[in-house]
Coordinates of N, CA, C and O in Angstrom, one line a residue:
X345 N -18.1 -27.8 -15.8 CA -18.1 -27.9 -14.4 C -18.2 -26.5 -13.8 O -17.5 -25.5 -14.2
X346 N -19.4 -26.5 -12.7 CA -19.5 -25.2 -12.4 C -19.1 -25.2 -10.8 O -19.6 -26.1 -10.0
X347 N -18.2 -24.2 -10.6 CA -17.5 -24.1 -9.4 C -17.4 -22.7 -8.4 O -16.8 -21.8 -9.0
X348 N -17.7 -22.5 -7.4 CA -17.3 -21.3 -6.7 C -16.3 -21.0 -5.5 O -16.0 -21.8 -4.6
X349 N -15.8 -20.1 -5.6 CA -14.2 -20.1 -4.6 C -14.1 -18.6 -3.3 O -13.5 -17.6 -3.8
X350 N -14.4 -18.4 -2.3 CA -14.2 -17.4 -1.4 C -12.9 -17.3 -1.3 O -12.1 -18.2 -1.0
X351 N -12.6 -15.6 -1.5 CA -10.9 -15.4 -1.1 C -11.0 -13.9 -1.5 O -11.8 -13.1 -1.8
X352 N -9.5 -14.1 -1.4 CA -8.8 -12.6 -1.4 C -8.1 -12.2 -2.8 O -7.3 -13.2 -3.2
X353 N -8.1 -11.6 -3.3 CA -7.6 -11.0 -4.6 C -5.8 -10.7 -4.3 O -5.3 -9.7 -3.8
X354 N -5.0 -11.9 -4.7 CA -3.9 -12.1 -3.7 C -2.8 -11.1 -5.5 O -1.7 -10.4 -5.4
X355 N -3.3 -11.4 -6.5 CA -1.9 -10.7 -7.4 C -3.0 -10.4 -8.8 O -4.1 -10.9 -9.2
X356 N -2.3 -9.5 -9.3 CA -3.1 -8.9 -10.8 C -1.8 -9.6 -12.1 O -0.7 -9.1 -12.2
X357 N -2.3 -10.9 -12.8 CA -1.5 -11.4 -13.6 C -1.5 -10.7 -15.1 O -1.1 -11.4 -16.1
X358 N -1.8 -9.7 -15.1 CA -2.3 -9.2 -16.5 C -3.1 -9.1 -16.9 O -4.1 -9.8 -16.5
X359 N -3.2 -8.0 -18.5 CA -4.3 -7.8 -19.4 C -4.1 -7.6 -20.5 O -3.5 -6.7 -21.0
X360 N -4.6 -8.4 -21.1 CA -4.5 -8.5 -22.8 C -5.8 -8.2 -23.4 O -7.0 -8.5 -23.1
X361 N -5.3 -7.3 -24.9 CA -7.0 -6.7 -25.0 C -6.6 -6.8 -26.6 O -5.4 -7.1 -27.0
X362 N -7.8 -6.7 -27.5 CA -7.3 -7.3 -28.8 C -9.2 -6.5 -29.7 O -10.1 -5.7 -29.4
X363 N -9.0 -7.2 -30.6 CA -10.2 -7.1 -31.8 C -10.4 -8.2 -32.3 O -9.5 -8.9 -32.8
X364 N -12.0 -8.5 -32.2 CA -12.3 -10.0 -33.1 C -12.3 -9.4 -34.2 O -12.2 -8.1 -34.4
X365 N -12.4 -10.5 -35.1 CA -12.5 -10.5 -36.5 C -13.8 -9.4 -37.0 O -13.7 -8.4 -37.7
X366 N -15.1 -10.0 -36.2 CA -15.7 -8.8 -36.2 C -15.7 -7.6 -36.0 O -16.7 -6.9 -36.2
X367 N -14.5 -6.9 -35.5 CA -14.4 -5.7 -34.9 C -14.8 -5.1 -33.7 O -14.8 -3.9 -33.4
X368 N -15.0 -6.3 -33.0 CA -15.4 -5.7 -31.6 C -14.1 -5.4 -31.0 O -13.1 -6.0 -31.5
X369 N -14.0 -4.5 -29.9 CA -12.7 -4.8 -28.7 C -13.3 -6.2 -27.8 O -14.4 -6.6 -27.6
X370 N -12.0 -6.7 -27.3 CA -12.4 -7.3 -26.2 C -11.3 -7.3 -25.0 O -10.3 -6.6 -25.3
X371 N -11.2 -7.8 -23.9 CA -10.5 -7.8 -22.6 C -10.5 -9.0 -21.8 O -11.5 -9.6 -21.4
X372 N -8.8 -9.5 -21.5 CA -9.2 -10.8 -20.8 C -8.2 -10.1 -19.6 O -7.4 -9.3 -19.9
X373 N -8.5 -10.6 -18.2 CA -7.7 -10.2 -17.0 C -7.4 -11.4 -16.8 O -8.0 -12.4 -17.1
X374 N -6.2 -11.3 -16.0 CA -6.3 -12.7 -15.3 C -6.1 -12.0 -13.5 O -5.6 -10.9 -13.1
X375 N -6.8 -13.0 -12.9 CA -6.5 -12.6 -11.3 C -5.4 -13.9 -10.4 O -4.9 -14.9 -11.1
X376 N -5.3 -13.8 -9.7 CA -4.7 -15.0 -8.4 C -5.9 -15.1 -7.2 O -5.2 -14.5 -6.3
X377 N -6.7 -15.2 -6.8 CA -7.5 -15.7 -5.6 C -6.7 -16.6 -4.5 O -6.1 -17.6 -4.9
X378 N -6.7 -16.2 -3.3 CA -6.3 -17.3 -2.1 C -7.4 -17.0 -1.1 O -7.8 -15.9 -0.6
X379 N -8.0 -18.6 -1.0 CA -8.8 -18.2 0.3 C -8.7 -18.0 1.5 O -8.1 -19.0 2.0
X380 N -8.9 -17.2 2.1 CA -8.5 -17.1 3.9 C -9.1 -17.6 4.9 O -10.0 -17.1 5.6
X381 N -8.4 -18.9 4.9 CA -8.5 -20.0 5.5 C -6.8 -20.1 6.5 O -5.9 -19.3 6.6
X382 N -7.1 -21.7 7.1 CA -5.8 -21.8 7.8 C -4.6 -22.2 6.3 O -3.4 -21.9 6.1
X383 N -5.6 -23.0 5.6 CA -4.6 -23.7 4.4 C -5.6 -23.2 3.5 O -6.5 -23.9 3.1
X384 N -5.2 -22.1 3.3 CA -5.5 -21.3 1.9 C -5.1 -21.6 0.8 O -4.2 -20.9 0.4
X385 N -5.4 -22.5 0.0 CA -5.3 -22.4 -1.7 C -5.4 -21.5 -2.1 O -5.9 -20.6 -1.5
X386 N -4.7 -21.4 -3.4 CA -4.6 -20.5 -4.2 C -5.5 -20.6 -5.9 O -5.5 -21.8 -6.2
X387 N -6.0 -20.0 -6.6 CA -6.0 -20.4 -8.1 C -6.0 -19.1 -8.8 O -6.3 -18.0 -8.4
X388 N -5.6 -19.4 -9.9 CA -5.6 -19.0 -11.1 C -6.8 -18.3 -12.2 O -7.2 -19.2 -12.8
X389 N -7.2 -17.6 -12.5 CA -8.7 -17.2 -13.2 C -8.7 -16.1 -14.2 O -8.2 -15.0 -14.0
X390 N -9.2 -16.5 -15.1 CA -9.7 -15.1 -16.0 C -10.8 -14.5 -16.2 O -11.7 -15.2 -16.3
X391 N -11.0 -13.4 -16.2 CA -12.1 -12.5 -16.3 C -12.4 -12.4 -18.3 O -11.4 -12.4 -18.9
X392 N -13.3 -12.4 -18.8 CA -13.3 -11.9 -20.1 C -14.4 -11.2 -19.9 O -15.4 -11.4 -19.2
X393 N -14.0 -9.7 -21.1 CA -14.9 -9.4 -21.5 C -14.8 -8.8 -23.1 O -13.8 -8.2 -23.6
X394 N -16.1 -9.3 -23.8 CA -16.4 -8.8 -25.1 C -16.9 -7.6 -25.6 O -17.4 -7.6 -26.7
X395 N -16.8 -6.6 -25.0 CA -17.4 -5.6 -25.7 C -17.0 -4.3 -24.8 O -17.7 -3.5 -24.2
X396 N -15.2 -4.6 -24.9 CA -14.4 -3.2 -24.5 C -14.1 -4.0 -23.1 O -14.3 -5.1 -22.7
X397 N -13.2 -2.5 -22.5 CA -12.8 -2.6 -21.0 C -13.9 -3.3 -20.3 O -15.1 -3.4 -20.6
X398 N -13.0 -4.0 -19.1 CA -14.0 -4.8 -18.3 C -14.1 -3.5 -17.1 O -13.3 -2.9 -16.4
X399 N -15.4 -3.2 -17.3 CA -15.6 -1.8 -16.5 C -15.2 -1.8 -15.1 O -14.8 -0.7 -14.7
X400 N -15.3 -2.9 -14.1 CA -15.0 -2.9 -12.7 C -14.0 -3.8 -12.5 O -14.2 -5.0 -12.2
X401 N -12.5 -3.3 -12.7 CA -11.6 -4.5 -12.7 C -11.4 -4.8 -11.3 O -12.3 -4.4 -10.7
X402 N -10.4 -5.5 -10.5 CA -10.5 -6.5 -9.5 C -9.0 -5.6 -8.7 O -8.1 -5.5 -9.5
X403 N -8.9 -5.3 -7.8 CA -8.4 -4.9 -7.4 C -7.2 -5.8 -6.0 O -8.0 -6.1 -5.1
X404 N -6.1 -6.1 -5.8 CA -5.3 -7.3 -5.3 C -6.1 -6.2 -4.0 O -6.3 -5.0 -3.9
X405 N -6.3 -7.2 -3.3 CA -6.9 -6.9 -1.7 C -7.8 -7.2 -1.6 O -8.0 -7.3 -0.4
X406 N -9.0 -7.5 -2.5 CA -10.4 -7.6 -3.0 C -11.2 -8.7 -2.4 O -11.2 -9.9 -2.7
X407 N -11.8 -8.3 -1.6 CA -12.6 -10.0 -0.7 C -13.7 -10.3 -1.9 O -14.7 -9.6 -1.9
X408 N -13.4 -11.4 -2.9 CA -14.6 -11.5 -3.4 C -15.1 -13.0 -3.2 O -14.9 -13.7 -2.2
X409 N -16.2 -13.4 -4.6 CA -16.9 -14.3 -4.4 C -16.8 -15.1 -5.9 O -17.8 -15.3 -6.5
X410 N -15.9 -15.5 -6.3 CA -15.7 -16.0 -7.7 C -16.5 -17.3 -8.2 O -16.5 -18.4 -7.7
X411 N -17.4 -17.0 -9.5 CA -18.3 -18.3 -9.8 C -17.5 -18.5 -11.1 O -17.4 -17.7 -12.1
X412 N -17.2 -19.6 -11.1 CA -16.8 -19.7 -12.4 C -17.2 -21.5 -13.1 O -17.9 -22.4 -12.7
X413 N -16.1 -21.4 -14.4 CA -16.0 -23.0 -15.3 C -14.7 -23.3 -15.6 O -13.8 -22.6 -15.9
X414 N -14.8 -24.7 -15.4 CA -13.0 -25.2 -15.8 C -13.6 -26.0 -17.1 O -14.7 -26.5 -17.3
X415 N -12.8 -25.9 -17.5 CA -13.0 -26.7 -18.8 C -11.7 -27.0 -19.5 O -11.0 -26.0 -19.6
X416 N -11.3 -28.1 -19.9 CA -9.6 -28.5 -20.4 C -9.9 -28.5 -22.2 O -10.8 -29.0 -22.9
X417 N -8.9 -27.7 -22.6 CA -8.7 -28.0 -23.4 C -7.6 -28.6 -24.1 O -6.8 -29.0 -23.2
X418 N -7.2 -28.9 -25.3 CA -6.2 -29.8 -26.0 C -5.3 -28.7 -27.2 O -5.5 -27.8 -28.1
X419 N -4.5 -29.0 -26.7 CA -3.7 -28.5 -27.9 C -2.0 -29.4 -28.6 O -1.3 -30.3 -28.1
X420 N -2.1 -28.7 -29.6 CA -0.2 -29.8 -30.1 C 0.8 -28.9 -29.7 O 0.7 -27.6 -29.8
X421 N 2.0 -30.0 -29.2 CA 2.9 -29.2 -28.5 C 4.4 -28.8 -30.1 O 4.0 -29.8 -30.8
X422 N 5.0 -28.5 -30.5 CA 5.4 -28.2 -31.0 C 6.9 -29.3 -31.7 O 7.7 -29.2 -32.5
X423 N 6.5 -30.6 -30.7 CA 6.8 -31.5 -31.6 C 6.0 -32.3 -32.1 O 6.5 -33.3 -32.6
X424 N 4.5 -32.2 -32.1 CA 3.5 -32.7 -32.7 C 2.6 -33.8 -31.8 O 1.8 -34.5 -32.3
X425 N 3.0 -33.6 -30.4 CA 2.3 -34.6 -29.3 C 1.2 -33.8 -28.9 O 1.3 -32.6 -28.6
X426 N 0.0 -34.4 -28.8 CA -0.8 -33.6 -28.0 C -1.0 -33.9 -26.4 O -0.9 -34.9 -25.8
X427 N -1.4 -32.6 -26.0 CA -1.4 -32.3 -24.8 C -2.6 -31.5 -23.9 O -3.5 -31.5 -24.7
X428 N -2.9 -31.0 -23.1 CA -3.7 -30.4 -22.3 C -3.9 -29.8 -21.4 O -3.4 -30.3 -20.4
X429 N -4.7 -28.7 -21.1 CA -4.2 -27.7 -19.6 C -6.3 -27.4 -19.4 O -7.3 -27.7 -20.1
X430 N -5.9 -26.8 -18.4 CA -7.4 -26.5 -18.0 C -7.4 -25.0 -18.2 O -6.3 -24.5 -18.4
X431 N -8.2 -24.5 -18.1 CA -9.6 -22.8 -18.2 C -9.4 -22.9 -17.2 O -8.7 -23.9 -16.9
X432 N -10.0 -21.9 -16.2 CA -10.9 -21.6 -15.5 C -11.2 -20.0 -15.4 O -10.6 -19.2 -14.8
X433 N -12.8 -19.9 -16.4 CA -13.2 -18.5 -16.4 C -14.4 -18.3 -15.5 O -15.3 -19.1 -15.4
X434 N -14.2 -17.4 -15.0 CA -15.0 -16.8 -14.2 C -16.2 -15.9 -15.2 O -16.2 -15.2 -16.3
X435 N -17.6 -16.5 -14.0 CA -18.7 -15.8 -14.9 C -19.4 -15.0 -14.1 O -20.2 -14.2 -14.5
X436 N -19.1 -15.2 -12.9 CA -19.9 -14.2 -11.7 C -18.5 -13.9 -10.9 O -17.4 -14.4 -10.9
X437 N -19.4 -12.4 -10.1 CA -18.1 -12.1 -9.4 C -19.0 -11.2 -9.0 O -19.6 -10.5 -9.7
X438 N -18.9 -11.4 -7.1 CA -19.3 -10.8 -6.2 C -18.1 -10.0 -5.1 O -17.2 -10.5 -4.4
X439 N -18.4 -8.9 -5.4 CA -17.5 -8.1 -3.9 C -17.9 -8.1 -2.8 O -17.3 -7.6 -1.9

């Protein structure tokens, strides 16, 4: 599902940065977006990037233009039930 969201860069949820197996670096951000509306939603999003720092990170104040994908995935919960949450990564991003 491909989806796009106008808003404001409302909180910086963190950054986690790591090495594949291959040896690459990589970087995932996460942002908060609210749109500025009268009843502004809010959501949730990650940025990834594979090959080092995400060179233009997102700044809380930031009027942008978020394109992104949800996608649910499944996982088992730790008494053996499964369960599921959604993605949503962003693949464009316009200031």
């Amino acid at each position: 599902m491909m989806c796009e969201i106008k808003g404001r860069i409302a909180a910086d949820l963190g950054v986690r940065r790591g090495t594949t197996r291959q040896g690459t670096d990589y970087e995932i951000r996460e942002y908060l977006i609210t749109e500025q509306t009268q009843f502004g939603k809010s959501m949730a999003f990650t940025m990834f990037s594979n090959d080092g720092p995400i060179k233009e990170p997102l700044r809380v104040g930031d009027d942008v233009t978020v394109c992104f994908n949800v996608s649910a995935k499944e996982y088992t919960d730790k008494d053996g039930k499964k369960k599921w949450f959604n993605s949503v990564q962003a693949w464009k991003i316009q200031k």
